[in-house]
mmCIF file of C-alpha atoms in Angstrom:
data_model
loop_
_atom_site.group_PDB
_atom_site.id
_atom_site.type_symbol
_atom_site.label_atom_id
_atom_site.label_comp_id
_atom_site.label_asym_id
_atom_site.label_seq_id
_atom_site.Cartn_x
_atom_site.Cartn_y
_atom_site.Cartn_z
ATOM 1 C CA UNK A 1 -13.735 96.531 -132.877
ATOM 2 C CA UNK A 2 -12.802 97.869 -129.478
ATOM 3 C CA UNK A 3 -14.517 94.835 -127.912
ATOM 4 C CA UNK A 4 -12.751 92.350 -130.113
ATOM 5 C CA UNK A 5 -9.070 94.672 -129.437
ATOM 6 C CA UNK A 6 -9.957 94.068 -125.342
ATOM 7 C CA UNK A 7 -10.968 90.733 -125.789
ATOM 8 C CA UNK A 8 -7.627 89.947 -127.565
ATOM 9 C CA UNK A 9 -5.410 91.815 -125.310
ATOM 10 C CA UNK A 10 -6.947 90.272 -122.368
ATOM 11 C CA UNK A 11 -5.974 86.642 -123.721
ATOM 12 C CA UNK A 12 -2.423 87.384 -124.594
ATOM 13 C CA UNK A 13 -2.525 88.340 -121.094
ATOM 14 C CA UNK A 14 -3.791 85.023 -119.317
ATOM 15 C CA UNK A 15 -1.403 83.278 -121.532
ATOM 16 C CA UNK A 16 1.707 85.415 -120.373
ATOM 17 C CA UNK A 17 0.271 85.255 -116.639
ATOM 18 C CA UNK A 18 0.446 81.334 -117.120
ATOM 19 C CA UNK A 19 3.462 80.799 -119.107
ATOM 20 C CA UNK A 20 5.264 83.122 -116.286
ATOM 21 C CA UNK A 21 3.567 80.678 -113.618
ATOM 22 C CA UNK A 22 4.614 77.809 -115.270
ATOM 23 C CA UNK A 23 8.489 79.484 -115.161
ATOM 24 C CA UNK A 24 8.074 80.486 -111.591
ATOM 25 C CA UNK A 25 7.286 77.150 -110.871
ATOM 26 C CA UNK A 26 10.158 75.143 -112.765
ATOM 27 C CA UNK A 27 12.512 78.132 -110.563
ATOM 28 C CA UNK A 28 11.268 76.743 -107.433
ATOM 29 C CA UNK A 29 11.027 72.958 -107.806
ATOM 30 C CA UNK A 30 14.913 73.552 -108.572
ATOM 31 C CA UNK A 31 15.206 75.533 -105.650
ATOM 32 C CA UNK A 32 13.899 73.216 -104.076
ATOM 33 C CA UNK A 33 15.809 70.018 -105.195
ATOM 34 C CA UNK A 34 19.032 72.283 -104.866
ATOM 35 C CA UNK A 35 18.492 73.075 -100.611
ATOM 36 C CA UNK A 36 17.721 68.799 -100.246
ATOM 37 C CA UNK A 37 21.108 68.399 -102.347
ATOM 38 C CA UNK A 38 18.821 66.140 -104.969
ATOM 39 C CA UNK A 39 20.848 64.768 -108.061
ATOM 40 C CA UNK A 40 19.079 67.052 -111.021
ATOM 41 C CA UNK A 41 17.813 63.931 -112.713
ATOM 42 C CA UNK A 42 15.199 63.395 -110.327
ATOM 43 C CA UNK A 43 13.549 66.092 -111.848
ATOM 44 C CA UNK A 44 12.123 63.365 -114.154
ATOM 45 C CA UNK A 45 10.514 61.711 -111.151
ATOM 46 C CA UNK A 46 8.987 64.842 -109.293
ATOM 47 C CA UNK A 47 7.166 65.491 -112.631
ATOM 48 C CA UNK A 48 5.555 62.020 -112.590
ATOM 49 C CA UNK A 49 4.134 62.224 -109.220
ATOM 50 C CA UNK A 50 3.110 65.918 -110.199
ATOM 51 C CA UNK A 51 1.179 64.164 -113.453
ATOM 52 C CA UNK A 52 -0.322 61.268 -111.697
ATOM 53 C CA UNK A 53 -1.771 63.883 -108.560
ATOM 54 C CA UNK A 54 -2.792 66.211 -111.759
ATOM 55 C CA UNK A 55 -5.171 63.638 -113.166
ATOM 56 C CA UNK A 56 -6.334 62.220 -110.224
ATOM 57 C CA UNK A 57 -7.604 65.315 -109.005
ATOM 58 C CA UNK A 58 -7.521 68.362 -111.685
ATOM 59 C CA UNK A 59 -7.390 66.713 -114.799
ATOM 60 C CA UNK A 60 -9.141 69.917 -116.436
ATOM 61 C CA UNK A 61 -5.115 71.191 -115.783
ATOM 62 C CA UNK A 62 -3.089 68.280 -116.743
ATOM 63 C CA UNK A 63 -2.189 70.396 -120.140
ATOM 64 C CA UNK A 64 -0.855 73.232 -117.963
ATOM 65 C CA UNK A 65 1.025 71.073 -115.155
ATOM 66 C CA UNK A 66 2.935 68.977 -118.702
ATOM 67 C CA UNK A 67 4.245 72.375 -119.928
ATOM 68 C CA UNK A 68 6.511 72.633 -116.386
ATOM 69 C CA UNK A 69 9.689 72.318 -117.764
ATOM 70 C CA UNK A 70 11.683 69.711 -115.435
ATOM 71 C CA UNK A 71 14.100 67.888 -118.145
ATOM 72 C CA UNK A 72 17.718 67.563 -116.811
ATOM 73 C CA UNK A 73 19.059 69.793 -119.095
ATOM 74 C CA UNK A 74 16.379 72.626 -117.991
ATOM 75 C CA UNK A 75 17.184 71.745 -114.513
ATOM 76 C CA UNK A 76 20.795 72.064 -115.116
ATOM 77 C CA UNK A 77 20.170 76.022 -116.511
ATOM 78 C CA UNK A 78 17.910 76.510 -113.932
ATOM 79 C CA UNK A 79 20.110 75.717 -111.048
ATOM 80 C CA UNK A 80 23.223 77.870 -112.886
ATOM 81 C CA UNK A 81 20.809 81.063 -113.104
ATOM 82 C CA UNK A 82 19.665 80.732 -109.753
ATOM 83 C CA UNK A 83 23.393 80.564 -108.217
ATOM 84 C CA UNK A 84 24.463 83.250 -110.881
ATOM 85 C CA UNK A 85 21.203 85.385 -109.216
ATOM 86 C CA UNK A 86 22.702 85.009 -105.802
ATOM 87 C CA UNK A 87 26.475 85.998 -106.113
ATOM 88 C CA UNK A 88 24.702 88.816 -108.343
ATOM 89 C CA UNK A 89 22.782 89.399 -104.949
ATOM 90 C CA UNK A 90 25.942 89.167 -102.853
ATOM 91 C CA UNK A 91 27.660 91.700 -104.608
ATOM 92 C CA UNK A 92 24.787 94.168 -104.209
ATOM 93 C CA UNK A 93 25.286 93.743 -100.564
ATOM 94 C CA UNK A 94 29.067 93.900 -100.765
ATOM 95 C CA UNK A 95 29.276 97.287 -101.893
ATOM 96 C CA UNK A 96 27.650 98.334 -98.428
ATOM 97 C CA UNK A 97 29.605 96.305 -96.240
ATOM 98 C CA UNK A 98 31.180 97.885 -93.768
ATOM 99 C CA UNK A 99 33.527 95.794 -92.348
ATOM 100 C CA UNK A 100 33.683 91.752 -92.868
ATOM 101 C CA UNK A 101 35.086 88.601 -91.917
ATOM 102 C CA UNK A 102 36.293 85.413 -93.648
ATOM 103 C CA UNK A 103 35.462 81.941 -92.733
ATOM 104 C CA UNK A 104 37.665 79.399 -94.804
ATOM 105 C CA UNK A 105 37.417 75.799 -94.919
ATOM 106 C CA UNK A 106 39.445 73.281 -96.937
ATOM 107 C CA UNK A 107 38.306 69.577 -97.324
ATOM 108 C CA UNK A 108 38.820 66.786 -99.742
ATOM 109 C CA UNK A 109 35.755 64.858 -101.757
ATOM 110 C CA UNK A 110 35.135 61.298 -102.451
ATOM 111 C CA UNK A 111 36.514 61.997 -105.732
ATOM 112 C CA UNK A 112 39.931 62.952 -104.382
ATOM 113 C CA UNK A 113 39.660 66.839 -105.180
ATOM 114 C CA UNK A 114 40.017 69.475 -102.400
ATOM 115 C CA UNK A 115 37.167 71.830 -102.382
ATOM 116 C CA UNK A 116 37.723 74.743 -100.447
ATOM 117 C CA UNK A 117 34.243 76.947 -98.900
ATOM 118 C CA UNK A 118 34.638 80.913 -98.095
ATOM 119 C CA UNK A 119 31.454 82.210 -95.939
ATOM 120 C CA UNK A 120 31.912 86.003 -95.775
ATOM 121 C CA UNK A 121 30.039 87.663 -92.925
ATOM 122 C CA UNK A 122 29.487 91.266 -93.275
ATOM 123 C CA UNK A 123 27.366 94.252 -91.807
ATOM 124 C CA UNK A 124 26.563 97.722 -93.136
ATOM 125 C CA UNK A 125 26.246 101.287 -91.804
ATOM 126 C CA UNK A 126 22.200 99.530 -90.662
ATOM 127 C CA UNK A 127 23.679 97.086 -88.866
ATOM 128 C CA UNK A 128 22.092 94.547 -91.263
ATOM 129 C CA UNK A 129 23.991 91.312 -91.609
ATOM 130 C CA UNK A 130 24.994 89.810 -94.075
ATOM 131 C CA UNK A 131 26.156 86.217 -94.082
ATOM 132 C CA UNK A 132 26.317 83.959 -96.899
ATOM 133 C CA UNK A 133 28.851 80.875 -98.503
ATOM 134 C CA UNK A 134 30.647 83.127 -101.293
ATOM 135 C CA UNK A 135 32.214 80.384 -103.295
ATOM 136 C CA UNK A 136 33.067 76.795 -103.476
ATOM 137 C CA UNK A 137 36.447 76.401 -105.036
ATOM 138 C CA UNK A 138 37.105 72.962 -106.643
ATOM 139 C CA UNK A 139 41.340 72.956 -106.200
ATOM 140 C CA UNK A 140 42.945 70.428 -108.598
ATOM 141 C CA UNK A 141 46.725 69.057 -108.065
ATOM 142 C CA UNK A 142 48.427 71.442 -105.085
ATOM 143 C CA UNK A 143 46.683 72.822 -101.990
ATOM 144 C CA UNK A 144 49.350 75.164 -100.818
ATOM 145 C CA UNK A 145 48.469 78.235 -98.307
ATOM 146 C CA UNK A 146 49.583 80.186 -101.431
ATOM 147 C CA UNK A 147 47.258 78.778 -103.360
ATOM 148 C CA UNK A 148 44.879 79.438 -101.310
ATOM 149 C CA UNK A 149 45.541 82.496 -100.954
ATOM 150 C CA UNK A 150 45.036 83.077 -104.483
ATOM 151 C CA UNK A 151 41.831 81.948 -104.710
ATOM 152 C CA UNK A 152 40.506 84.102 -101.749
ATOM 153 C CA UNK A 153 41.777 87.004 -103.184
ATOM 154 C CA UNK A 154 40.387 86.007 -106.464
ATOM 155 C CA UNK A 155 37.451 85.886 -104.587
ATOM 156 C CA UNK A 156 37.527 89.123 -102.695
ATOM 157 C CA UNK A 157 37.993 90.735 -106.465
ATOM 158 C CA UNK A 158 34.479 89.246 -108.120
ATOM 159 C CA UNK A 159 32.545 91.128 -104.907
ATOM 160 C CA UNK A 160 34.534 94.143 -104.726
ATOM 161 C CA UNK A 161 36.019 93.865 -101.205
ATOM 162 C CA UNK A 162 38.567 95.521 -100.524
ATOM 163 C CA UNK A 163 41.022 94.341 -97.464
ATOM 164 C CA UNK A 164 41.067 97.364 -95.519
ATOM 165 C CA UNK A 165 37.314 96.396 -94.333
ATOM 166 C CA UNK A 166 38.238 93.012 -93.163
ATOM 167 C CA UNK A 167 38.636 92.513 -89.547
ATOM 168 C CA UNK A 168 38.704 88.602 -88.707
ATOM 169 C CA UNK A 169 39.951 85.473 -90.801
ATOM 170 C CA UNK A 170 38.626 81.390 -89.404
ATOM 171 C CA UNK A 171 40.372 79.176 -90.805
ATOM 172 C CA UNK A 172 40.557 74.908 -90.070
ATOM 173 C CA UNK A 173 43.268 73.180 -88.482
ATOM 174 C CA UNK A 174 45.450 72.741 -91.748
ATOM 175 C CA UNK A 175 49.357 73.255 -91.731
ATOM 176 C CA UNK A 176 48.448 75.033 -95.458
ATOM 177 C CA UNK A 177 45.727 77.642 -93.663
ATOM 178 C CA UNK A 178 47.452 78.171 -90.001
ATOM 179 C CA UNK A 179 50.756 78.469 -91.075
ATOM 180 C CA UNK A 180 53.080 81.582 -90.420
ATOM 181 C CA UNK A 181 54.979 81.988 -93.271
ATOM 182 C CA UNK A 182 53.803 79.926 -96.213
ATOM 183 C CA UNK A 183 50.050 79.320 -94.949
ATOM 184 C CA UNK A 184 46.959 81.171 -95.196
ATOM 185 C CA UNK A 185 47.265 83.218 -91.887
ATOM 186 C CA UNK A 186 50.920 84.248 -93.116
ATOM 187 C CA UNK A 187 50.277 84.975 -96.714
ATOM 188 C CA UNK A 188 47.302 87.611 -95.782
ATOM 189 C CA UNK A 189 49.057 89.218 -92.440
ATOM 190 C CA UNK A 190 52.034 89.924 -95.095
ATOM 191 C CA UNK A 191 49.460 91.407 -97.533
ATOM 192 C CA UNK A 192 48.185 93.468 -94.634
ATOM 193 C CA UNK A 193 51.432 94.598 -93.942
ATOM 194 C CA UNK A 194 52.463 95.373 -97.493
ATOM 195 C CA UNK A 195 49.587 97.374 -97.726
ATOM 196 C CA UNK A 196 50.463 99.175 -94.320
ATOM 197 C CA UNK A 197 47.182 97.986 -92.889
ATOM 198 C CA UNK A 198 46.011 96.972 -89.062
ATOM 199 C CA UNK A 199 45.989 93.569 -88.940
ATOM 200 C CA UNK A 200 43.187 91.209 -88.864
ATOM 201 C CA UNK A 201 41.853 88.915 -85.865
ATOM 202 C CA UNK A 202 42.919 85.179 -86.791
ATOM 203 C CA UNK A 203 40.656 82.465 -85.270
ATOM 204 C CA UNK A 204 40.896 78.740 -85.212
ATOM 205 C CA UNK A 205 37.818 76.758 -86.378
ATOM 206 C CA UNK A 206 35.639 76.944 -83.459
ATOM 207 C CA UNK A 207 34.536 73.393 -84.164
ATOM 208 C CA UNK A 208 38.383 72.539 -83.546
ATOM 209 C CA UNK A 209 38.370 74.975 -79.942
ATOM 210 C CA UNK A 210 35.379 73.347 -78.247
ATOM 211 C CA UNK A 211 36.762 70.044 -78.840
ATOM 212 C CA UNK A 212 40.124 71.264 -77.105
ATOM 213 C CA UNK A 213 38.181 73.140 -73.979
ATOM 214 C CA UNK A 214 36.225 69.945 -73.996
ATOM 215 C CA UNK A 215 39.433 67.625 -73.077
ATOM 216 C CA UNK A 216 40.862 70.369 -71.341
ATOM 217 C CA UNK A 217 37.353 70.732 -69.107
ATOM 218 C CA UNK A 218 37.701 66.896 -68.647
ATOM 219 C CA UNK A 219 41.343 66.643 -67.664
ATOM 220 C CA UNK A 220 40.495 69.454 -65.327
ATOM 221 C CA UNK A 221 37.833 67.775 -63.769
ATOM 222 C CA UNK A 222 39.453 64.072 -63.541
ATOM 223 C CA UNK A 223 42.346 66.287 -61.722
ATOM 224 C CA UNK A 224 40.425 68.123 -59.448
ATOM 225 C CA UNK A 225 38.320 65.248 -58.514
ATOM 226 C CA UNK A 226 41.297 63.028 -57.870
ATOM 227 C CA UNK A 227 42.869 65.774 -55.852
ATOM 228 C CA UNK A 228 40.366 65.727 -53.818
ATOM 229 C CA UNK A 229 39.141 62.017 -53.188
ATOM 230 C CA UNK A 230 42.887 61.991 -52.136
ATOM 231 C CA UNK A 231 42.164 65.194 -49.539
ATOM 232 C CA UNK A 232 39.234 63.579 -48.013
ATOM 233 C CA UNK A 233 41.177 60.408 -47.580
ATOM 234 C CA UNK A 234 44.068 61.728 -46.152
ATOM 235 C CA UNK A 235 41.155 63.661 -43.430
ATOM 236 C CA UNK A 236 39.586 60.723 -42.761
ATOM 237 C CA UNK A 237 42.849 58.587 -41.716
ATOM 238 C CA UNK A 238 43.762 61.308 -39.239
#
Protein backbone atom coordinates (compact mmCIF):
# COMPACT_ATOMS: atom_id res chain seq x y z
CA UNK A 1 0.00 0.00 0.00
CA UNK A 2 2.89 2.31 0.73
CA UNK A 3 4.36 1.40 -2.68
CA UNK A 4 1.15 2.03 -4.54
CA UNK A 5 0.69 5.67 -2.10
CA UNK A 6 4.55 6.61 -3.56
CA UNK A 7 3.88 5.48 -6.81
CA UNK A 8 0.75 7.74 -6.96
CA UNK A 9 2.20 10.72 -5.39
CA UNK A 10 5.12 10.57 -7.60
CA UNK A 11 2.76 10.84 -10.80
CA UNK A 12 0.65 13.69 -9.62
CA UNK A 13 3.99 15.10 -9.37
CA UNK A 14 5.39 14.68 -13.06
CA UNK A 15 2.07 15.88 -14.14
CA UNK A 16 2.24 19.21 -12.02
CA UNK A 17 6.10 19.50 -13.02
CA UNK A 18 4.78 19.42 -16.74
CA UNK A 19 1.65 21.30 -16.63
CA UNK A 20 3.87 24.15 -14.76
CA UNK A 21 6.43 23.73 -17.80
CA UNK A 22 3.93 23.95 -20.20
CA UNK A 23 2.75 27.51 -18.27
CA UNK A 24 6.29 28.67 -18.01
CA UNK A 25 6.55 28.24 -21.48
CA UNK A 26 3.26 30.01 -22.84
CA UNK A 27 4.84 33.10 -20.15
CA UNK A 28 7.84 33.30 -22.22
CA UNK A 29 6.81 32.90 -25.86
CA UNK A 30 4.63 36.09 -24.81
CA UNK A 31 7.51 37.62 -23.42
CA UNK A 32 8.96 37.09 -26.10
CA UNK A 33 6.50 38.31 -28.85
CA UNK A 34 5.91 41.38 -26.43
CA UNK A 35 10.06 42.72 -26.53
CA UNK A 36 9.81 42.14 -30.84
CA UNK A 37 6.45 44.30 -30.55
CA UNK A 38 4.62 41.10 -32.44
CA UNK A 39 0.75 41.60 -33.01
CA UNK A 40 -0.64 38.75 -30.35
CA UNK A 41 -2.26 36.86 -33.18
CA UNK A 42 0.83 35.51 -34.38
CA UNK A 43 0.74 33.39 -31.59
CA UNK A 44 -1.27 31.09 -33.92
CA UNK A 45 1.71 30.91 -36.25
CA UNK A 46 4.65 30.35 -33.68
CA UNK A 47 2.60 27.28 -32.55
CA UNK A 48 2.58 25.81 -36.08
CA UNK A 49 6.20 25.97 -36.65
CA UNK A 50 6.54 24.65 -32.93
CA UNK A 51 4.10 21.50 -34.18
CA UNK A 52 5.68 20.87 -37.47
CA UNK A 53 9.60 20.92 -35.64
CA UNK A 54 7.70 18.65 -32.83
CA UNK A 55 6.91 15.88 -35.27
CA UNK A 56 9.70 16.07 -37.32
CA UNK A 57 11.96 15.47 -34.64
CA UNK A 58 10.19 14.43 -31.13
CA UNK A 59 7.04 13.20 -32.13
CA UNK A 60 7.00 10.95 -28.82
CA UNK A 61 6.16 14.88 -27.37
CA UNK A 62 3.85 16.28 -29.87
CA UNK A 63 0.92 15.66 -27.07
CA UNK A 64 2.88 17.82 -24.61
CA UNK A 65 4.12 20.70 -27.11
CA UNK A 66 -0.26 20.89 -28.31
CA UNK A 67 -1.17 21.58 -24.64
CA UNK A 68 1.06 25.15 -24.89
CA UNK A 69 -1.56 27.43 -24.67
CA UNK A 70 -0.88 30.20 -27.51
CA UNK A 71 -4.67 31.22 -28.57
CA UNK A 72 -5.08 35.05 -28.84
CA UNK A 73 -7.19 35.31 -26.11
CA UNK A 74 -4.50 33.38 -23.78
CA UNK A 75 -1.95 35.59 -25.24
CA UNK A 76 -3.93 38.60 -24.52
CA UNK A 77 -4.06 37.47 -20.43
CA UNK A 78 -0.74 36.53 -20.64
CA UNK A 79 0.72 39.75 -21.79
CA UNK A 80 -1.75 41.80 -19.08
CA UNK A 81 -0.26 39.55 -16.11
CA UNK A 82 3.11 39.94 -17.18
CA UNK A 83 2.86 43.97 -17.33
CA UNK A 84 0.63 43.82 -14.10
CA UNK A 85 3.91 41.60 -12.60
CA UNK A 86 6.22 44.41 -13.51
CA UNK A 87 4.57 47.70 -12.17
CA UNK A 88 3.94 45.17 -9.13
CA UNK A 89 7.86 44.88 -9.38
CA UNK A 90 8.34 48.63 -9.75
CA UNK A 91 6.60 49.46 -6.79
CA UNK A 92 8.68 47.05 -4.69
CA UNK A 93 11.60 49.06 -5.77
CA UNK A 94 9.87 52.39 -5.27
CA UNK A 95 9.50 52.13 -1.72
CA UNK A 96 13.46 52.15 -1.50
CA UNK A 97 14.15 54.83 -3.75
CA UNK A 98 16.00 57.32 -2.55
CA UNK A 99 15.83 60.04 -4.68
CA UNK A 100 14.46 59.92 -8.52
CA UNK A 101 14.05 61.57 -11.67
CA UNK A 102 11.35 61.89 -14.35
CA UNK A 103 11.77 61.50 -17.99
CA UNK A 104 8.49 62.59 -19.89
CA UNK A 105 7.73 62.28 -23.41
CA UNK A 106 4.57 63.23 -25.32
CA UNK A 107 3.93 62.01 -28.96
CA UNK A 108 0.99 61.42 -31.17
CA UNK A 109 0.09 57.77 -32.92
CA UNK A 110 -1.01 56.88 -36.32
CA UNK A 111 -4.34 56.73 -34.89
CA UNK A 112 -4.38 60.41 -33.93
CA UNK A 113 -4.15 59.85 -30.00
CA UNK A 114 -1.30 61.39 -27.93
CA UNK A 115 0.41 58.84 -25.87
CA UNK A 116 2.50 60.19 -23.35
CA UNK A 117 5.79 57.72 -21.78
CA UNK A 118 7.17 58.46 -18.03
CA UNK A 119 10.68 56.51 -17.44
CA UNK A 120 11.43 57.03 -13.72
CA UNK A 121 15.08 56.57 -12.80
CA UNK A 122 15.76 55.95 -9.26
CA UNK A 123 18.57 54.68 -6.80
CA UNK A 124 18.46 53.42 -3.22
CA UNK A 125 20.52 53.73 -0.01
CA UNK A 126 22.86 50.55 -2.29
CA UNK A 127 23.31 52.63 -4.90
CA UNK A 128 21.32 50.15 -7.05
CA UNK A 129 19.54 51.69 -9.99
CA UNK A 130 16.63 51.53 -10.90
CA UNK A 131 15.38 52.55 -14.31
CA UNK A 132 12.35 51.47 -15.96
CA UNK A 133 9.22 53.05 -18.46
CA UNK A 134 6.48 53.50 -15.57
CA UNK A 135 3.48 54.04 -17.73
CA UNK A 136 2.21 54.71 -21.14
CA UNK A 137 -0.67 57.09 -20.94
CA UNK A 138 -3.09 56.97 -23.94
CA UNK A 139 -4.47 60.99 -23.68
CA UNK A 140 -7.80 61.40 -25.56
CA UNK A 141 -9.20 65.03 -26.69
CA UNK A 142 -6.78 67.86 -24.80
CA UNK A 143 -3.02 67.62 -24.19
CA UNK A 144 -2.61 70.55 -21.91
CA UNK A 145 0.62 70.85 -19.47
CA UNK A 146 -2.20 70.54 -16.86
CA UNK A 147 -3.22 67.60 -18.06
CA UNK A 148 -0.28 66.33 -18.00
CA UNK A 149 0.40 67.11 -15.03
CA UNK A 150 -2.38 65.15 -13.82
CA UNK A 151 -1.47 62.15 -15.14
CA UNK A 152 2.15 62.23 -13.72
CA UNK A 153 0.96 62.79 -10.50
CA UNK A 154 -1.57 60.13 -10.95
CA UNK A 155 1.30 58.27 -11.68
CA UNK A 156 3.62 59.18 -8.87
CA UNK A 157 0.43 58.00 -6.53
CA UNK A 158 0.13 54.11 -7.95
CA UNK A 159 4.17 53.74 -6.89
CA UNK A 160 4.13 55.65 -3.82
CA UNK A 161 6.56 58.49 -4.65
CA UNK A 162 6.44 61.10 -2.95
CA UNK A 163 7.87 64.61 -4.50
CA UNK A 164 10.20 65.51 -1.91
CA UNK A 165 12.62 62.62 -3.40
CA UNK A 166 12.56 63.92 -6.86
CA UNK A 167 15.48 65.82 -8.01
CA UNK A 168 15.37 66.21 -11.99
CA UNK A 169 12.34 66.42 -14.54
CA UNK A 170 13.27 65.78 -18.91
CA UNK A 171 10.84 66.74 -20.66
CA UNK A 172 10.51 67.19 -24.96
CA UNK A 173 10.41 70.30 -26.74
CA UNK A 174 6.52 70.88 -26.35
CA UNK A 175 5.01 74.42 -25.53
CA UNK A 176 2.47 72.02 -23.15
CA UNK A 177 5.75 70.35 -21.17
CA UNK A 178 8.37 73.48 -21.22
CA UNK A 179 6.10 76.01 -20.45
CA UNK A 180 6.36 78.42 -17.34
CA UNK A 181 3.13 78.92 -16.24
CA UNK A 182 0.59 76.58 -17.78
CA UNK A 183 3.15 73.72 -18.92
CA UNK A 184 4.62 70.84 -17.32
CA UNK A 185 7.84 72.55 -15.94
CA UNK A 186 5.44 75.34 -14.39
CA UNK A 187 2.68 73.22 -13.04
CA UNK A 188 5.31 70.95 -10.88
CA UNK A 189 7.86 73.98 -9.82
CA UNK A 190 4.42 75.55 -8.37
CA UNK A 191 3.65 72.19 -6.66
CA UNK A 192 7.18 72.29 -5.31
CA UNK A 193 6.67 75.53 -4.07
CA UNK A 194 3.26 74.96 -2.54
CA UNK A 195 4.69 72.27 -0.77
CA UNK A 196 7.70 74.54 0.40
CA UNK A 197 10.09 72.17 -1.31
CA UNK A 198 13.75 72.74 -3.14
CA UNK A 199 13.15 72.74 -6.49
CA UNK A 200 13.90 70.22 -9.04
CA UNK A 201 16.63 70.27 -11.98
CA UNK A 202 14.58 70.81 -15.36
CA UNK A 203 16.30 69.39 -18.50
CA UNK A 204 15.46 69.60 -22.13
CA UNK A 205 15.31 66.30 -24.09
CA UNK A 206 18.84 65.58 -24.66
CA UNK A 207 17.93 64.25 -28.08
CA UNK A 208 16.69 67.99 -28.72
CA UNK A 209 20.39 69.53 -27.04
CA UNK A 210 22.80 67.54 -29.20
CA UNK A 211 21.00 68.51 -32.20
CA UNK A 212 21.38 72.30 -31.07
CA UNK A 213 25.35 71.89 -30.00
CA UNK A 214 25.48 70.09 -33.28
CA UNK A 215 24.46 73.36 -35.46
CA UNK A 216 25.97 75.42 -33.00
CA UNK A 217 29.49 73.21 -33.37
CA UNK A 218 28.95 73.68 -37.18
CA UNK A 219 28.24 77.39 -37.32
CA UNK A 220 31.25 77.65 -35.09
CA UNK A 221 33.39 75.89 -37.25
CA UNK A 222 32.13 77.42 -40.78
CA UNK A 223 32.99 80.84 -38.73
CA UNK A 224 36.19 80.09 -37.53
CA UNK A 225 37.29 78.56 -40.70
CA UNK A 226 36.15 81.50 -42.75
CA UNK A 227 37.85 83.81 -40.33
CA UNK A 228 40.68 82.42 -40.97
CA UNK A 229 40.97 81.55 -44.82
CA UNK A 230 40.33 85.38 -44.74
CA UNK A 231 43.60 85.86 -42.17
CA UNK A 232 45.83 83.85 -44.29
CA UNK A 233 44.74 85.77 -47.31
CA UNK A 234 45.06 89.00 -46.06
CA UNK A 235 49.09 87.55 -44.94
CA UNK A 236 49.72 86.39 -48.07
CA UNK A 237 48.83 89.77 -50.09
CA UNK A 238 51.21 91.67 -47.83
Amino acid sequence: MKRAFESQKNLFTKKFAENESVTCTSYKTVHRMAERGKPFTDSNFIKECMMEATNELCSEKANFFESISLSATSVVRRAEELGENIALQICQKARNVLWYSLALDESTDLSSTSQLLMFIHGVNLDFQITEELASVCSMHGRTTGEDIFMEVHKTLQDYNLQWNRLRSVTVDGGKNMTGVKKGLVGLIRKQLEDLQLPSALFIHCIIHQQAFCGKRLRYFLLTETSHFCSEFHLRSCT
